[in-house]
Amino acid sequence: MNNCWLLLEKSEETRISKGIDKYKDETGKTYLYDSFVPNHKNLHADDFVVLRKENAIIGVGTIRDIAEENSTKKHRRCISCQSTDIRERKMKIPTWKCGKCAHEFHSPNESTVEVRSYTATIEGFVKLDNPPSINDVKRCALSGDGIKSQLSMLRLDCNKIQPLLNKATP
């Protein structure tokens, strides 16, 4: 086994911040990310992945291959502090509020940036019926304090994660 990773997939329904467009992952099939994501250069074919959707571990698989291409990405920012942590409000005016500085505004600053986009194809995906908790999986982080990590791609210690997953495999 090569490297082991915990990969985070966000649901559009529960996503609060609207400063950056979402990725269009296909759970258990493809995982999309770009050159702004920490660890984007470290995921490789044959790496083992644990997939997390929001606050639940959903399954495991292996990266078959990774396609990459040049692309662009739209960023929407607070007009006061330039944070991308902005929230669109449906019932209040002004429509936008910054999650960092709390400034309220009618429309965000928009910019388009060049990125390298990646599509990791996942093979052998197995949904876990009795998955370990996210905190138990994060405790298997290779370095740092995994429990507090907000990384979308968190490298795991393969020797620590395997016993946890053996208990959860159908």
PDB file of C-alpha atoms in Angstrom:
ATOM      1  CA  MET A   1       0.000   0.000   0.000  1.00  0.00           C
ATOM      2  CA  ASN A   2       1.255   3.476  -0.830  1.00  0.00           C
ATOM      3  CA  ASN A   3      -0.039   6.518   1.074  1.00  0.00           C
ATOM      4  CA  CYS A   4      -3.355   6.692   2.924  1.00  0.00           C
ATOM      5  CA  TRP A   5      -5.609   9.753   2.835  1.00  0.00           C
ATOM      6  CA  LEU A   6      -8.792  11.074   4.366  1.00  0.00           C
ATOM      7  CA  LEU A   7     -10.594  13.013   1.612  1.00  0.00           C
ATOM      8  CA  LEU A   8     -13.427  15.444   2.395  1.00  0.00           C
ATOM      9  CA  GLU A   9     -16.416  15.794   0.090  1.00  0.00           C
ATOM     10  CA  LYS A  10     -18.748  18.721   0.836  1.00  0.00           C
ATOM     11  CA  SER A  11     -22.475  18.737   0.097  1.00  0.00           C
ATOM     12  CA  GLU A  12     -23.824  21.844  -1.589  1.00  0.00           C
ATOM     13  CA  GLU A  13     -26.841  21.729   0.735  1.00  0.00           C
ATOM     14  CA  THR A  14     -24.751  22.129   3.893  1.00  0.00           C
ATOM     15  CA  ARG A  15     -22.029  24.385   2.491  1.00  0.00           C
ATOM     16  CA  ILE A  16     -22.146  27.742   4.262  1.00  0.00           C
ATOM     17  CA  SER A  17     -19.404  29.743   2.587  1.00  0.00           C
ATOM     18  CA  LYS A  18     -20.122  30.672  -1.037  1.00  0.00           C
ATOM     19  CA  GLY A  19     -16.850  32.410  -1.878  1.00  0.00           C
ATOM     20  CA  ILE A  20     -15.512  29.547  -3.977  1.00  0.00           C
ATOM     21  CA  ASP A  21     -17.500  27.287  -6.292  1.00  0.00           C
ATOM     22  CA  LYS A  22     -17.960  23.693  -5.180  1.00  0.00           C
ATOM     23  CA  TYR A  23     -16.320  20.646  -6.724  1.00  0.00           C
ATOM     24  CA  LYS A  24     -18.564  18.218  -8.564  1.00  0.00           C
ATOM     25  CA  ASP A  25     -17.403  14.964  -6.968  1.00  0.00           C
ATOM     26  CA  GLU A  26     -19.076  11.651  -7.755  1.00  0.00           C
ATOM     27  CA  THR A  27     -18.956   9.756  -4.473  1.00  0.00           C
ATOM     28  CA  GLY A  28     -16.862   6.604  -4.799  1.00  0.00           C
ATOM     29  CA  LYS A  29     -16.057   7.349  -8.457  1.00  0.00           C
ATOM     30  CA  THR A  30     -14.229  10.670  -8.803  1.00  0.00           C
ATOM     31  CA  TYR A  31     -12.720  13.199  -6.430  1.00  0.00           C
ATOM     32  CA  LEU A  32     -12.065  16.685  -7.813  1.00  0.00           C
ATOM     33  CA  TYR A  33      -9.618  19.239  -6.427  1.00  0.00           C
ATOM     34  CA  ASP A  34      -7.233  21.920  -7.619  1.00  0.00           C
ATOM     35  CA  SER A  35      -3.859  23.507  -7.019  1.00  0.00           C
ATOM     36  CA  PHE A  36      -5.239  25.699  -4.198  1.00  0.00           C
ATOM     37  CA  VAL A  37      -5.955  22.619  -2.027  1.00  0.00           C
ATOM     38  CA  PRO A  38      -3.206  21.815   0.496  1.00  0.00           C
ATOM     39  CA  ASN A  39      -1.585  18.423  -0.335  1.00  0.00           C
ATOM     40  CA  HIS A  40      -2.798  18.561  -3.955  1.00  0.00           C
ATOM     41  CA  LYS A  41       0.637  17.456  -5.194  1.00  0.00           C
ATOM     42  CA  ASN A  42       0.858  14.547  -2.745  1.00  0.00           C
ATOM     43  CA  LEU A  43      -2.082  12.368  -3.840  1.00  0.00           C
ATOM     44  CA  HIS A  44      -0.982   9.677  -6.319  1.00  0.00           C
ATOM     45  CA  ALA A  45      -2.281   6.665  -8.224  1.00  0.00           C
ATOM     46  CA  ASP A  46      -2.468   3.552  -5.995  1.00  0.00           C
ATOM     47  CA  ASP A  47      -2.947   5.623  -2.827  1.00  0.00           C
ATOM     48  CA  PHE A  48      -5.601   4.300  -0.451  1.00  0.00           C
ATOM     49  CA  VAL A  49      -8.401   6.746   0.415  1.00  0.00           C
ATOM     50  CA  VAL A  50     -11.001   7.024   3.139  1.00  0.00           C
ATOM     51  CA  LEU A  51     -13.906   9.159   1.917  1.00  0.00           C
ATOM     52  CA  ARG A  52     -15.659  11.518   4.288  1.00  0.00           C
ATOM     53  CA  LYS A  53     -18.858  13.360   3.452  1.00  0.00           C
ATOM     54  CA  GLU A  54     -19.499  16.132   5.961  1.00  0.00           C
ATOM     55  CA  ASN A  55     -19.337  14.490   9.393  1.00  0.00           C
ATOM     56  CA  ALA A  56     -19.458  10.826   8.379  1.00  0.00           C
ATOM     57  CA  ILE A  57     -16.977   8.330   6.971  1.00  0.00           C
ATOM     58  CA  ILE A  58     -18.719   6.790   3.977  1.00  0.00           C
ATOM     59  CA  GLY A  59     -16.279   4.354   2.409  1.00  0.00           C
ATOM     60  CA  VAL A  60     -12.835   3.428   1.145  1.00  0.00           C
ATOM     61  CA  GLY A  61     -11.159   2.905  -2.192  1.00  0.00           C
ATOM     62  CA  THR A  62      -7.946   3.290  -4.156  1.00  0.00           C
ATOM     63  CA  ILE A  63      -6.890   6.026  -6.571  1.00  0.00           C
ATOM     64  CA  ARG A  64      -6.676   4.429 -10.019  1.00  0.00           C
ATOM     65  CA  ASP A  65      -5.356   7.493 -11.824  1.00  0.00           C
ATOM     66  CA  ILE A  66      -5.341  11.269 -11.724  1.00  0.00           C
ATOM     67  CA  ALA A  67      -6.074  13.446 -14.731  1.00  0.00           C
ATOM     68  CA  GLU A  68      -4.989  17.078 -14.683  1.00  0.00           C
ATOM     69  CA  GLU A  69      -5.596  20.140 -16.784  1.00  0.00           C
ATOM     70  CA  ASN A  70      -5.273  23.893 -16.741  1.00  0.00           C
ATOM     71  CA  SER A  71      -8.469  25.584 -15.687  1.00  0.00           C
ATOM     72  CA  THR A  72      -9.919  28.697 -14.077  1.00  0.00           C
ATOM     73  CA  LYS A  73     -11.759  29.187 -10.831  1.00  0.00           C
ATOM     74  CA  LYS A  74     -14.028  31.984  -9.723  1.00  0.00           C
ATOM     75  CA  HIS A  75     -13.461  33.554  -6.307  1.00  0.00           C
ATOM     76  CA  ARG A  76     -16.023  35.761  -4.623  1.00  0.00           C
ATOM     77  CA  ARG A  77     -14.670  37.935  -1.816  1.00  0.00           C
ATOM     78  CA  CYS A  78     -15.842  40.285   0.899  1.00  0.00           C
ATOM     79  CA  ILE A  79     -15.611  43.882  -0.322  1.00  0.00           C
ATOM     80  CA  SER A  80     -14.143  44.922   3.031  1.00  0.00           C
ATOM     81  CA  CYS A  81     -11.547  42.313   4.061  1.00  0.00           C
ATOM     82  CA  GLN A  82     -11.244  40.228   0.828  1.00  0.00           C
ATOM     83  CA  SER A  83     -12.052  36.925   2.611  1.00  0.00           C
ATOM     84  CA  THR A  84     -13.709  34.165   0.565  1.00  0.00           C
ATOM     85  CA  ASP A  85     -15.658  33.159   3.687  1.00  0.00           C
ATOM     86  CA  ILE A  86     -18.838  34.911   2.588  1.00  0.00           C
ATOM     87  CA  ARG A  87     -22.410  33.789   3.084  1.00  0.00           C
ATOM     88  CA  GLU A  88     -25.328  34.445   0.785  1.00  0.00           C
ATOM     89  CA  ARG A  89     -28.518  35.266   2.657  1.00  0.00           C
ATOM     90  CA  LYS A  90     -31.926  34.498   1.197  1.00  0.00           C
ATOM     91  CA  MET A  91     -34.143  36.549   3.525  1.00  0.00           C
ATOM     92  CA  LYS A  92     -32.053  39.614   4.435  1.00  0.00           C
ATOM     93  CA  ILE A  93     -30.763  42.624   2.580  1.00  0.00           C
ATOM     94  CA  PRO A  94     -27.989  43.230   1.837  1.00  0.00           C
ATOM     95  CA  THR A  95     -27.739  39.711   0.463  1.00  0.00           C
ATOM     96  CA  TRP A  96     -24.142  38.975   1.469  1.00  0.00           C
ATOM     97  CA  LYS A  97     -22.369  38.842   4.836  1.00  0.00           C
ATOM     98  CA  CYS A  98     -18.724  38.099   5.550  1.00  0.00           C
ATOM     99  CA  GLY A  99     -18.035  35.200   7.887  1.00  0.00           C
ATOM    100  CA  LYS A 100     -14.728  36.771   8.919  1.00  0.00           C
ATOM    101  CA  CYS A 101     -15.354  40.500   9.486  1.00  0.00           C
ATOM    102  CA  ALA A 102     -19.217  40.453   9.530  1.00  0.00           C
ATOM    103  CA  HIS A 103     -19.415  43.203   6.880  1.00  0.00           C
ATOM    104  CA  GLU A 104     -22.732  43.185   4.969  1.00  0.00           C
ATOM    105  CA  PHE A 105     -22.831  44.012   1.248  1.00  0.00           C
ATOM    106  CA  HIS A 106     -24.959  43.723  -1.895  1.00  0.00           C
ATOM    107  CA  SER A 107     -22.514  41.889  -4.144  1.00  0.00           C
ATOM    108  CA  PRO A 108     -19.045  40.399  -3.667  1.00  0.00           C
ATOM    109  CA  ASN A 109     -15.840  41.247  -5.509  1.00  0.00           C
ATOM    110  CA  GLU A 110     -15.319  38.566  -8.160  1.00  0.00           C
ATOM    111  CA  SER A 111     -12.116  37.422  -9.758  1.00  0.00           C
ATOM    112  CA  THR A 112     -11.081  34.514 -11.935  1.00  0.00           C
ATOM    113  CA  VAL A 113      -7.803  32.769 -11.219  1.00  0.00           C
ATOM    114  CA  GLU A 114      -5.761  30.212 -13.141  1.00  0.00           C
ATOM    115  CA  VAL A 115      -5.577  26.796 -11.436  1.00  0.00           C
ATOM    116  CA  ARG A 116      -4.451  23.289 -12.178  1.00  0.00           C
ATOM    117  CA  SER A 117      -7.544  21.039 -11.867  1.00  0.00           C
ATOM    118  CA  TYR A 118      -7.286  17.381 -10.871  1.00  0.00           C
ATOM    119  CA  THR A 119      -9.751  14.508 -11.207  1.00  0.00           C
ATOM    120  CA  ALA A 120      -8.816  11.441  -9.176  1.00  0.00           C
ATOM    121  CA  THR A 121     -10.596   8.291 -10.338  1.00  0.00           C
ATOM    122  CA  ILE A 122     -11.418   5.941  -7.473  1.00  0.00           C
ATOM    123  CA  GLU A 123     -11.600   2.189  -7.965  1.00  0.00           C
ATOM    124  CA  GLY A 124     -12.728  -0.599  -5.650  1.00  0.00           C
ATOM    125  CA  PHE A 125     -14.933   1.720  -3.620  1.00  0.00           C
ATOM    126  CA  VAL A 126     -16.560  -0.021  -0.668  1.00  0.00           C
ATOM    127  CA  LYS A 127     -19.283   1.694   1.349  1.00  0.00           C
ATOM    128  CA  LEU A 128     -18.777   1.112   5.067  1.00  0.00           C
ATOM    129  CA  ASP A 129     -21.905   0.097   6.979  1.00  0.00           C
ATOM    130  CA  ASN A 130     -20.250   0.463  10.371  1.00  0.00           C
ATOM    131  CA  PRO A 131     -17.613   3.181   9.825  1.00  0.00           C
ATOM    132  CA  PRO A 132     -15.294   4.542  12.508  1.00  0.00           C
ATOM    133  CA  SER A 133     -15.894   8.079  13.741  1.00  0.00           C
ATOM    134  CA  ILE A 134     -14.242  10.995  11.998  1.00  0.00           C
ATOM    135  CA  ASN A 135     -12.244  11.801  15.127  1.00  0.00           C
ATOM    136  CA  ASP A 136     -10.948   8.206  15.329  1.00  0.00           C
ATOM    137  CA  VAL A 137      -9.859   8.434  11.685  1.00  0.00           C
ATOM    138  CA  LYS A 138      -8.306  11.887  12.201  1.00  0.00           C
ATOM    139  CA  ARG A 139      -6.324  10.481  15.151  1.00  0.00           C
ATOM    140  CA  CYS A 140      -4.539   8.393  12.504  1.00  0.00           C
ATOM    141  CA  ALA A 141      -3.083  11.524  10.891  1.00  0.00           C
ATOM    142  CA  LEU A 142       0.553  11.058   9.960  1.00  0.00           C
ATOM    143  CA  SER A 143       1.559  14.352  11.577  1.00  0.00           C
ATOM    144  CA  GLY A 144       0.172  17.266  13.541  1.00  0.00           C
ATOM    145  CA  ASP A 145      -3.099  17.313  15.433  1.00  0.00           C
ATOM    146  CA  GLY A 146      -5.426  15.483  13.071  1.00  0.00           C
ATOM    147  CA  ILE A 147      -8.500  16.034  15.267  1.00  0.00           C
ATOM    148  CA  LYS A 148      -8.271  19.806  14.720  1.00  0.00           C
ATOM    149  CA  SER A 149      -7.373  19.550  11.038  1.00  0.00           C
ATOM    150  CA  GLN A 150      -9.674  21.250   8.535  1.00  0.00           C
ATOM    151  CA  LEU A 151      -7.734  19.959   5.524  1.00  0.00           C
ATOM    152  CA  SER A 152      -9.736  18.486   2.662  1.00  0.00           C
ATOM    153  CA  MET A 153      -6.878  16.040   2.070  1.00  0.00           C
ATOM    154  CA  LEU A 154      -5.366  14.698   5.301  1.00  0.00           C
ATOM    155  CA  ARG A 155      -2.555  12.144   5.098  1.00  0.00           C
ATOM    156  CA  LEU A 156      -3.059   9.167   7.407  1.00  0.00           C
ATOM    157  CA  ASP A 157      -0.706   6.634   8.960  1.00  0.00           C
ATOM    158  CA  CYS A 158      -1.573   3.419   7.083  1.00  0.00           C
ATOM    159  CA  ASN A 159      -0.561   1.254  10.058  1.00  0.00           C
ATOM    160  CA  LYS A 160      -2.962   3.117  12.346  1.00  0.00           C
ATOM    161  CA  ILE A 161      -5.959   3.351  10.013  1.00  0.00           C
ATOM    162  CA  GLN A 162      -5.972  -0.290   8.843  1.00  0.00           C
ATOM    163  CA  PRO A 163      -7.079  -1.838  12.184  1.00  0.00           C
ATOM    164  CA  LEU A 164      -9.930   0.715  12.426  1.00  0.00           C
ATOM    165  CA  LEU A 165     -11.127  -0.110   8.935  1.00  0.00           C
ATOM    166  CA  ASN A 166     -10.838  -3.869   9.467  1.00  0.00           C
ATOM    167  CA  LYS A 167     -13.558  -3.548  12.125  1.00  0.00           C
ATOM    168  CA  ALA A 168     -15.790  -1.560   9.760  1.00  0.00           C
ATOM    169  CA  THR A 169     -15.463  -3.574   6.556  1.00  0.00           C
ATOM    170  CA  PRO A 170     -18.652  -5.444   5.603  1.00  0.00           C
TER     171      PRO A 170
END
